[in-house]
Coordinates of C-alpha atoms in Angstrom, one line a residue:
Chain A
M1 CA 152.9 103.5 56.2
Q2 CA 156.3 104.0 57.7
M3 CA 158.3 101.5 59.3
I4 CA 161.2 102.6 61.4
A5 CA 164.1 100.3 61.5
E6 CA 166.9 100.5 63.7
V7 CA 170.0 99.8 62.2
N8 CA 173.1 98.9 64.3
M9 CA 176.3 99.3 62.5
A10 CA 179.7 99.3 63.6
S11 CA 179.6 102.4 65.9
R12 CA 176.6 104.4 64.7
T13 CA 172.9 103.7 64.6
F14 CA 170.9 105.0 61.8
Q15 CA 167.2 105.4 61.6
I16 CA 166.0 104.7 58.2
S17 CA 162.6 104.7 56.7
F18 CA 161.6 101.7 54.3
A19 CA 158.7 101.8 52.1
G20 CA 156.9 98.8 53.4
L21 CA 160.0 96.6 52.6
V22 CA 161.1 95.7 56.0
T23 CA 157.7 93.8 56.8
K24 CA 158.7 91.1 54.3
F25 CA 162.3 90.8 56.0
S26 CA 161.2 91.2 59.7
R27 CA 160.7 87.5 60.4
L28 CA 164.3 86.7 59.1
S29 CA 166.6 87.0 62.3
I30 CA 169.4 85.3 60.3
P31 CA 171.7 88.0 59.4
Q32 CA 172.1 88.7 55.9
T33 CA 175.6 88.6 54.2
S34 CA 174.4 89.4 50.7
P35 CA 173.6 93.3 50.2
V36 CA 170.2 94.0 50.9
I37 CA 168.0 95.4 47.9
I38 CA 166.8 98.5 49.0
S39 CA 164.6 101.2 47.3
H40 CA 166.2 103.9 45.4
H41 CA 165.6 106.6 47.7
C42 CA 167.8 104.8 50.5
A43 CA 171.1 104.6 48.7
R44 CA 173.1 105.5 51.8
C45 CA 171.7 102.4 53.5
V46 CA 174.0 100.0 51.4
H47 CA 176.3 98.3 53.4
T48 CA 179.8 97.9 52.5
Q49 CA 181.2 96.4 55.7
S50 CA 181.4 92.4 56.2
S51 CA 179.6 92.4 59.2
P52 CA 176.1 91.7 58.7
L53 CA 173.3 94.2 58.9
L54 CA 170.8 92.8 61.8
F55 CA 167.8 94.7 61.9
H56 CA 164.4 93.8 63.0
A57 CA 161.3 96.0 62.7
T58 CA 159.3 96.7 65.8
S59 CA 155.7 96.5 65.8
Q60 CA 153.7 99.7 65.5
L61 CA 153.9 101.9 68.3
W62 CA 151.3 104.3 68.0
G63 CA 150.6 104.6 72.0
A64 CA 152.6 106.2 74.6
P65 CA 155.3 104.4 76.3
M66 CA 154.0 102.4 79.4
K67 CA 154.1 104.4 83.0
K68 CA 156.1 102.6 85.5
K69 CA 154.2 101.2 88.0
K70 CA 154.8 102.4 91.3
K71 CA 155.1 100.0 94.4
V72 CA 152.0 100.7 96.5
D73 CA 152.1 100.9 100.3
P74 CA 149.8 98.0 101.8
A75 CA 148.6 100.3 104.2
V76 CA 147.3 102.6 101.9
L77 CA 145.7 99.7 100.1
M78 CA 144.0 98.8 103.1
Q79 CA 142.6 102.2 103.6
R80 CA 141.3 102.2 99.8
E81 CA 139.6 99.1 100.7
T82 CA 138.0 100.3 103.9
K83 CA 137.0 103.6 102.2
R84 CA 135.1 101.7 99.4
K85 CA 133.2 99.2 101.9
K86 CA 132.2 102.3 104.1
K87 CA 131.0 103.9 100.9
I88 CA 128.8 100.8 99.9
E89 CA 127.5 100.4 103.6
R90 CA 126.6 104.2 103.5
Q91 CA 124.6 103.5 100.4
M92 CA 122.8 100.4 101.7
K93 CA 121.7 102.4 105.0
R94 CA 120.4 105.3 102.8
L95 CA 118.7 102.7 100.6
E96 CA 116.9 101.0 103.8
K97 CA 116.1 104.4 104.9
F98 CA 114.2 105.5 101.7
G99 CA 113.4 102.0 100.4
R100 CA 110.4 101.6 102.8
R101 CA 108.7 104.8 101.5
L102 CA 106.7 103.6 98.7
K103 CA 107.0 105.4 95.3
P104 CA 104.0 107.0 94.1
V105 CA 102.0 104.9 91.4
D106 CA 102.2 107.9 88.9
E107 CA 106.2 107.3 89.0
I108 CA 106.5 103.7 88.7
D109 CA 107.6 102.4 85.5
G110 CA 107.4 98.8 85.9
D111 CA 110.0 96.1 86.3
P112 CA 112.9 97.3 84.2
K113 CA 114.2 93.9 83.7
I114 CA 111.1 92.7 82.2
L115 CA 110.8 95.8 80.4
S116 CA 114.0 95.4 78.4
Q117 CA 113.0 91.9 77.4
I118 CA 109.4 92.9 76.4
R119 CA 110.3 92.2 72.8
L120 CA 111.4 88.5 73.6
R121 CA 108.2 87.9 75.6
R122 CA 105.4 88.9 73.2
R123 CA 103.2 86.2 72.9
P124 CA 101.9 85.3 69.1
P125 CA 98.2 86.5 69.0
A126 CA 95.8 83.7 69.7
V127 CA 93.5 82.6 66.7
L128 CA 89.8 82.4 67.6
T129 CA 87.5 80.4 65.4
F130 CA 84.1 82.1 65.0
E131 CA 82.6 79.3 67.2
E132 CA 85.0 79.8 70.0
G133 CA 84.1 83.4 70.0
E134 CA 80.3 83.1 70.1
R135 CA 80.7 80.4 72.9
R136 CA 82.5 82.9 75.0
A137 CA 80.2 85.8 74.3
L138 CA 77.1 83.4 75.3
L139 CA 78.9 82.4 78.3
Q140 CA 79.7 85.9 79.6
K141 CA 75.8 86.6 79.3
Q142 CA 74.7 83.8 81.2
W143 CA 77.4 84.4 83.8
S144 CA 76.5 87.9 84.1
R145 CA 72.7 86.7 84.4
S146 CA 73.4 84.4 87.3
K147 CA 75.4 87.0 89.0
L148 CA 72.6 89.4 88.7
H149 CA 70.3 86.5 90.2
Q150 CA 72.8 85.9 93.0
H151 CA 73.1 89.7 94.0
T152 CA 69.2 89.9 93.8
E153 CA 68.9 86.9 96.4
E154 CA 72.0 88.3 98.3
A155 CA 70.0 91.5 98.9
A156 CA 66.7 90.0 99.7
T157 CA 68.5 87.7 102.3
L158 CA 70.3 90.6 104.0
S159 CA 66.9 92.5 104.2
S160 CA 65.0 89.6 105.6
L161 CA 67.8 89.3 108.0
L162 CA 67.4 92.7 109.3
I163 CA 63.5 92.6 109.4
T164 CA 63.7 89.1 111.6
Q165 CA 66.3 91.1 114.0
D166 CA 64.0 94.2 114.1
R167 CA 61.0 92.1 114.8
A168 CA 62.7 90.2 117.6
L169 CA 63.9 93.5 119.2
D170 CA 60.2 95.0 118.8
E171 CA 58.9 92.0 120.8
L172 CA 61.7 92.5 123.4
K173 CA 60.9 96.1 123.7
F174 CA 57.2 95.5 124.2
E175 CA 58.4 92.9 127.1
S176 CA 60.8 95.2 128.8
E177 CA 62.3 98.3 128.0
E178 CA 65.4 97.4 130.4
L179 CA 66.1 94.4 128.4
Y180 CA 65.9 96.1 125.2
N181 CA 68.1 98.8 126.1
M182 CA 70.9 96.3 127.2
A183 CA 70.3 94.3 123.6
I184 CA 71.1 97.5 121.6
Q185 CA 74.2 98.1 123.5
L186 CA 77.5 97.9 121.3
D187 CA 79.4 94.9 122.0
E188 CA 83.1 96.2 122.3
M189 CA 84.6 92.6 122.5
L190 CA 83.4 92.2 118.8
I191 CA 85.5 95.0 117.3
G192 CA 88.9 93.5 116.6
T193 CA 88.1 89.7 116.3
Q194 CA 89.6 88.2 113.1
M195 CA 88.0 85.8 111.0
K196 CA 89.7 83.2 108.7
G197 CA 87.9 82.5 105.5
P198 CA 87.3 78.8 104.2
T199 CA 90.5 77.1 102.3
A200 CA 90.5 74.5 99.5
T201 CA 91.4 71.9 101.8
P202 CA 91.2 71.4 105.8
P203 CA 94.0 71.8 107.9
I204 CA 95.9 68.7 108.8
K205 CA 95.9 67.9 112.6
G206 CA 99.0 68.1 114.3
Y207 CA 100.9 69.6 111.4
F208 CA 104.4 71.4 112.1
A209 CA 105.1 73.9 109.4
K210 CA 108.7 74.4 109.1
D211 CA 109.5 78.0 109.3
G212 CA 112.0 80.1 107.5
E213 CA 115.0 79.0 105.0
Y214 CA 116.5 75.9 105.6
I215 CA 118.7 73.3 103.8
D216 CA 117.7 69.7 103.7
T217 CA 120.5 67.5 104.6
T218 CA 118.7 64.3 104.9
K219 CA 120.8 61.6 103.2
T220 CA 118.7 59.7 100.3
Y221 CA 120.0 56.0 99.5
D222 CA 118.7 55.1 96.2
Chain B
M1 CA 73.2 134.7 76.4
W2 CA 70.8 133.3 73.8
K3 CA 71.6 136.4 71.5
Y4 CA 75.2 135.3 71.1
L5 CA 74.3 131.7 69.9
D6 CA 73.9 131.6 66.2
N7 CA 71.2 129.2 64.8
C8 CA 70.0 128.4 68.3
Q9 CA 66.5 129.2 69.8
P10 CA 66.0 129.9 73.4
P11 CA 64.3 127.1 75.2
K12 CA 60.3 127.5 75.4
A13 CA 59.3 128.7 78.6
K14 CA 57.7 125.8 80.5
P15 CA 54.3 126.7 82.6
E16 CA 54.9 127.3 86.1
G17 CA 53.3 124.5 88.0
T18 CA 55.3 121.7 86.3
E19 CA 58.6 123.0 87.4
S20 CA 57.8 123.8 91.2
E21 CA 56.0 120.2 91.3
R22 CA 59.2 118.5 90.2
L23 CA 61.2 120.3 92.3
K24 CA 59.0 119.4 95.5
Q25 CA 59.7 116.0 94.9
Y26 CA 63.6 116.4 95.8
D27 CA 62.9 118.6 98.6
S28 CA 60.8 116.0 100.4
G29 CA 62.9 113.3 99.8
Q30 CA 59.9 111.4 98.0
R31 CA 61.5 110.7 94.7
K32 CA 62.5 107.4 94.0
R33 CA 64.4 105.6 91.5
S34 CA 62.9 102.9 89.5
F35 CA 64.9 100.2 90.9
Q36 CA 64.4 101.4 94.5
A37 CA 61.9 98.5 95.3
D38 CA 59.9 99.6 98.2
W39 CA 60.9 96.9 100.6
T40 CA 58.0 97.8 103.0
K41 CA 55.5 96.7 100.5
S42 CA 57.1 93.0 100.4
D43 CA 55.0 90.0 101.6
S44 CA 57.2 89.0 104.6
V45 CA 57.1 92.6 105.8
R46 CA 53.4 92.8 105.4
N47 CA 52.9 89.3 107.6
Y48 CA 55.3 90.7 110.3
L49 CA 53.4 94.1 110.5
Q50 CA 50.1 92.4 110.6
L51 CA 51.6 90.1 113.2
R52 CA 52.9 92.9 115.1
Q53 CA 49.5 94.6 115.2
S54 CA 47.8 91.2 116.3
S55 CA 50.3 89.6 118.8
S56 CA 51.5 92.1 121.1
G57 CA 49.3 95.4 122.0
A58 CA 46.1 94.6 123.0
L59 CA 46.0 90.7 123.0
C60 CA 48.6 90.3 126.0
T61 CA 50.4 92.3 128.5
P62 CA 54.0 92.6 129.2
G63 CA 55.2 90.1 131.6
Q64 CA 52.8 87.3 130.9
W65 CA 55.1 85.1 128.5
Q66 CA 58.0 83.6 130.0
L67 CA 61.1 84.9 128.3
V68 CA 63.5 82.3 126.9
S69 CA 66.9 82.7 125.2
A70 CA 68.0 80.0 122.7
V71 CA 71.6 79.9 120.8
C72 CA 71.9 78.9 117.4
L73 CA 75.3 77.6 117.4
Q74 CA 77.0 77.5 113.9
R75 CA 80.1 75.8 112.8
Q76 CA 81.3 77.9 109.8
P77 CA 82.3 76.2 106.8
I78 CA 85.9 75.1 106.7
I79 CA 86.5 74.2 103.2
T80 CA 85.4 76.3 100.1
A81 CA 82.3 75.0 98.0
E82 CA 82.5 73.1 95.1
K83 CA 82.2 75.2 91.7
T84 CA 79.0 74.9 90.0
E85 CA 79.1 73.7 86.4
L86 CA 78.6 77.3 84.9
E87 CA 81.3 78.7 87.4
Q88 CA 83.9 76.1 86.4
Q89 CA 83.3 76.9 82.8
Y90 CA 83.5 80.4 83.5
A91 CA 86.7 80.2 85.4
D92 CA 88.3 78.0 82.4
M93 CA 87.3 80.7 79.9
M94 CA 88.8 83.4 82.1
A95 CA 92.2 81.5 82.7
Q96 CA 92.1 81.1 78.7
M97 CA 91.6 84.8 78.2
E98 CA 94.1 85.6 80.7
L99 CA 96.7 83.3 79.3
E100 CA 96.2 84.5 75.5
T101 CA 96.7 88.4 76.6
S102 CA 99.8 87.7 78.9
L103 CA 103.4 87.9 78.2
L104 CA 105.5 84.7 78.2
S105 CA 106.8 83.9 81.6
D106 CA 110.4 82.9 82.4
Q107 CA 109.7 79.3 82.4
E108 CA 108.1 79.6 78.6
L109 CA 111.3 81.5 77.5
R110 CA 113.4 78.8 78.8
A111 CA 111.5 76.1 77.1
I112 CA 111.7 78.0 73.7
E113 CA 115.7 78.5 74.5
D114 CA 115.7 74.5 74.9
K115 CA 114.1 74.3 71.7
A116 CA 116.6 76.4 69.7
I117 CA 119.5 74.9 71.4
E118 CA 118.2 71.2 70.6
A119 CA 117.5 72.3 66.9
K120 CA 121.0 73.5 66.5
R121 CA 122.6 70.6 68.1
K122 CA 120.7 68.4 65.6
Q123 CA 121.9 70.5 62.8
Q124 CA 125.6 70.3 63.9
E125 CA 124.9 66.5 64.3
E126 CA 123.9 66.5 60.6
N127 CA 126.9 68.4 59.5
E128 CA 128.9 66.3 61.5
T129 CA 131.5 69.0 62.2
G130 CA 133.1 66.7 64.5
E131 CA 133.6 69.2 67.1
G132 CA 131.7 66.9 69.7
E133 CA 129.4 69.0 71.7
V134 CA 129.6 68.4 75.2
E135 CA 126.2 67.2 76.6
G136 CA 126.2 70.6 78.6
A137 CA 124.9 70.9 82.1
R138 CA 121.9 72.8 80.9
V139 CA 119.0 72.3 83.1
T140 CA 116.0 72.3 80.6
A141 CA 112.3 73.6 81.3
L142 CA 111.2 70.1 81.4
D143 CA 113.7 69.1 84.2
L144 CA 112.6 71.7 86.1
E145 CA 109.0 71.0 86.1
D146 CA 109.8 67.4 86.9
A147 CA 111.5 68.3 90.1
W148 CA 108.8 70.6 91.2
E149 CA 106.2 67.8 90.6
A150 CA 108.5 65.6 92.4
E151 CA 108.5 68.0 95.3
A152 CA 105.0 68.8 95.2
K153 CA 104.3 65.0 95.5
Q154 CA 105.7 64.7 99.2
F155 CA 103.1 66.9 100.4
T156 CA 99.6 65.5 100.5
P157 CA 96.8 67.7 101.7
A158 CA 94.0 66.5 104.2
A159 CA 90.8 65.2 102.2
R160 CA 88.0 67.3 101.7
I161 CA 85.6 64.4 102.4
T162 CA 86.2 63.2 106.0
E163 CA 85.6 60.1 107.7
A164 CA 82.6 61.5 109.8
D165 CA 81.2 62.0 106.0
E166 CA 81.7 58.5 105.5
K167 CA 80.1 57.2 108.5
N168 CA 77.4 60.0 108.3
D169 CA 78.4 60.6 112.0
Q170 CA 75.9 63.3 112.9
R171 CA 77.4 64.1 116.4
S172 CA 80.8 65.1 114.6
V173 CA 81.6 68.5 113.7
E174 CA 84.0 67.2 110.9
R175 CA 81.1 66.5 108.7
R176 CA 80.1 68.4 105.6
L177 CA 83.0 70.7 105.6
D178 CA 81.8 72.9 103.1
K179 CA 78.5 73.7 104.6
P180 CA 77.7 75.5 107.9
L181 CA 76.5 73.1 110.6
V182 CA 74.2 74.2 113.5
L183 CA 73.8 72.4 116.8
L184 CA 70.3 70.9 117.6
V185 CA 69.6 69.4 121.1
K186 CA 67.0 67.3 122.3
Q187 CA 65.2 69.1 124.9
T188 CA 62.1 68.1 127.1
L189 CA 59.8 71.0 127.0
G190 CA 56.9 70.0 129.0
D191 CA 55.9 66.5 128.6
K192 CA 57.6 65.8 125.1
S193 CA 61.0 66.1 124.1
H194 CA 61.7 68.1 120.8
W195 CA 65.1 69.0 118.7
V196 CA 65.6 72.3 119.3
F197 CA 68.4 74.9 119.8
P198 CA 69.6 75.0 123.1
Q199 CA 67.3 77.0 125.1
G200 CA 66.4 77.9 128.6
P201 CA 64.4 80.5 130.6
R202 CA 66.1 83.9 131.5
Q203 CA 66.8 84.3 135.2
E204 CA 66.5 87.5 137.4
G205 CA 69.3 90.2 136.9
E206 CA 70.4 88.6 133.6
S207 CA 70.3 90.2 130.1
M208 CA 68.8 88.0 127.4
R209 CA 72.6 87.5 126.0
Q210 CA 73.9 86.5 129.4
A211 CA 71.1 84.0 129.7
A212 CA 72.0 82.7 126.4
E213 CA 75.4 82.1 127.2
R214 CA 74.7 80.6 130.4
V215 CA 72.1 78.2 128.7
L216 CA 75.0 77.2 126.3
Q217 CA 77.3 76.4 129.1
N218 CA 74.7 74.5 131.2
L219 CA 73.5 72.4 128.3
C220 CA 76.3 71.7 126.4
G221 CA 79.2 71.8 128.8
Q222 CA 81.7 74.3 129.9
Q223 CA 84.4 73.3 127.3
V224 CA 82.4 74.5 124.4
G225 CA 84.0 77.7 123.0
A226 CA 81.6 80.1 121.3
Q227 CA 81.9 83.6 119.9
F228 CA 78.5 85.5 120.2
L229 CA 77.7 88.0 117.6
G230 CA 76.6 90.8 119.6
N231 CA 73.9 92.0 122.2
A232 CA 71.0 91.8 119.8
P233 CA 68.8 88.6 119.2
C234 CA 68.6 87.8 115.7
G235 CA 65.3 85.8 115.7
F236 CA 62.0 85.4 117.6
H237 CA 59.7 82.4 118.1
Q238 CA 56.6 82.2 120.1
Y239 CA 54.8 79.2 121.4
R240 CA 51.9 78.5 123.9
F241 CA 52.0 76.3 126.8
P242 CA 49.4 73.7 127.3
P243 CA 46.7 75.1 129.4
K244 CA 46.5 72.1 131.8
A245 CA 50.0 72.7 133.1
S246 CA 49.5 76.1 134.2
I247 CA 52.6 77.6 134.0
G248 CA 51.8 80.6 132.2
T249 CA 50.6 81.3 128.9
G250 CA 53.7 80.5 126.9
A251 CA 57.1 81.3 125.9
K252 CA 58.9 83.8 123.7
V253 CA 62.1 82.4 122.4
F254 CA 64.9 85.1 121.5
F255 CA 67.5 83.4 119.3
Y256 CA 71.0 84.5 119.6
K257 CA 73.8 83.7 116.8
A258 CA 77.3 82.4 118.0
W259 CA 80.0 80.9 116.0
Y260 CA 81.6 77.7 117.1
K261 CA 85.0 77.8 118.0
E262 CA 86.2 74.6 119.7
G263 CA 85.3 71.9 122.2
D264 CA 83.1 68.6 122.4
V265 CA 79.7 69.1 123.0
I266 CA 78.9 67.0 126.2
P267 CA 75.0 67.1 126.9
D268 CA 73.8 67.8 130.3
K269 CA 71.7 64.7 131.1
E270 CA 69.3 67.0 133.1
N271 CA 67.8 69.2 130.5
S272 CA 69.3 68.0 127.0
T273 CA 69.4 64.1 126.5
D274 CA 71.3 64.3 123.0
Y275 CA 72.6 66.2 120.5
M276 CA 73.6 66.6 116.5
W277 CA 75.2 68.8 114.3
V278 CA 73.1 69.3 111.0
T279 CA 73.1 71.2 108.0
F280 CA 70.2 73.9 107.2
D281 CA 68.6 71.2 104.6
E282 CA 68.4 68.4 107.3
L283 CA 66.7 70.9 109.9
S284 CA 63.4 69.9 108.3
D285 CA 63.8 66.5 109.2
H286 CA 63.9 67.0 112.9
C287 CA 62.1 70.4 113.8
S288 CA 58.4 71.1 114.0
R289 CA 57.1 73.3 111.2
P290 CA 56.3 76.6 113.1
Y291 CA 59.7 76.3 114.8
L292 CA 61.4 75.8 111.5
K293 CA 59.3 78.9 109.9
S294 CA 60.9 81.0 112.7
I295 CA 64.4 79.6 112.3
G296 CA 64.5 79.9 108.8
N297 CA 64.6 83.4 108.5
F298 CA 68.1 84.0 110.0
L299 CA 69.8 80.7 108.9
V300 CA 71.8 81.9 105.8
D301 CA 73.8 79.6 103.6
L302 CA 74.7 81.6 100.2

């Protein structure tokens, strides 16, 4: 490691290299009156004058010297800002245009955030006792049996409904051909009707549902 | 081809007859799978076909029987049915299995982090580093859960068992929200009054469905809103008039299904004196047996 010391003597400046010695003395800012002990290959560095050697070691300057900072015109700055903003806005518009088009299912890679954390999110595998395993298997069988029963019941009900309707239509046809023809017309009004299924709890009468985002500023006094 | 396959014998030639016979089945469309039950052989269908042959045709002429439209007005269930024991057990098991095969959620990760931080803090306390950890503004998983519970408590949903259930008010539509209710009306047919679906004779120039709509409005009031399900009747009932009355042979009632939308039933005092909303099980308490037999076919409560 070379340390370059700038030594100012009366009128001349010398660039001398020391072998690590100067680091020990770099903290000293007090001028040295006594002769400095120098290594043998720097014999010419011995001072004989009365004025002291004021030397200091700079830190390692491996990098290039700093560039001078040019003063930027504020107008130019503004232009740069607006350009950046416009670029972002253009990107947003492009996303909005293409965002609505759904990705094909084959190309979906899943949520990247969760995929990156998947090691953290692994659950320790559950330990099932033999009894629990048996109970589950038996319950599955019971369930499938009951579902089959339910399905056959439904199929029977549907066929019974159709038979009853067919009989009613047959009787009507026997009574009057005209009435029968009117009865078998398609009811256009039914197409497009909407039906809502049952919920867990009944609707509250006169309930006002607050729609949209809102910040509740009611003051609570404890 | 068989020449080129080693260790392979060509299939033995089948006798001609069997192949063509088998193919014929496919051609004529007679081939049936074992699980395709022949529905035309079931009891109810056989009864119907017998009845069909016996009632109409030779015995009566068209126009002999009065044509009557009736409305089966149903209020569909508003709330879901309670789970049976098996359903509850299965639901619990499924939930458990889903939990076991799932990944940890954000809330659970948070809880794990809290534990780690807590353990670290305790260790530091033990070591007494003296650095004095600031009781940071860390919102723990349990804090969040408490806040959510408090927010949820602010909302109280409506009760599943209503007032009408408690009073057993059979005139109310709010009773038995988990079952379909059907409207019964007390009508005087002949000299006796019966609990029936609102019915009335068809007038000239009307189709059966139009007659049904008119009957509903006349008997129950203009304010009752109903959605009729098509132009075709869903059921049929036949009854004879008493011969002394000399109105005719009898009536053929065609039932039309409709879904109740809104409005109170106000019975028109002329034809209908009273009304009630009943579940399908309660029908047998009020209706006569032959009527019940005709009705039961199209009242579905699955």
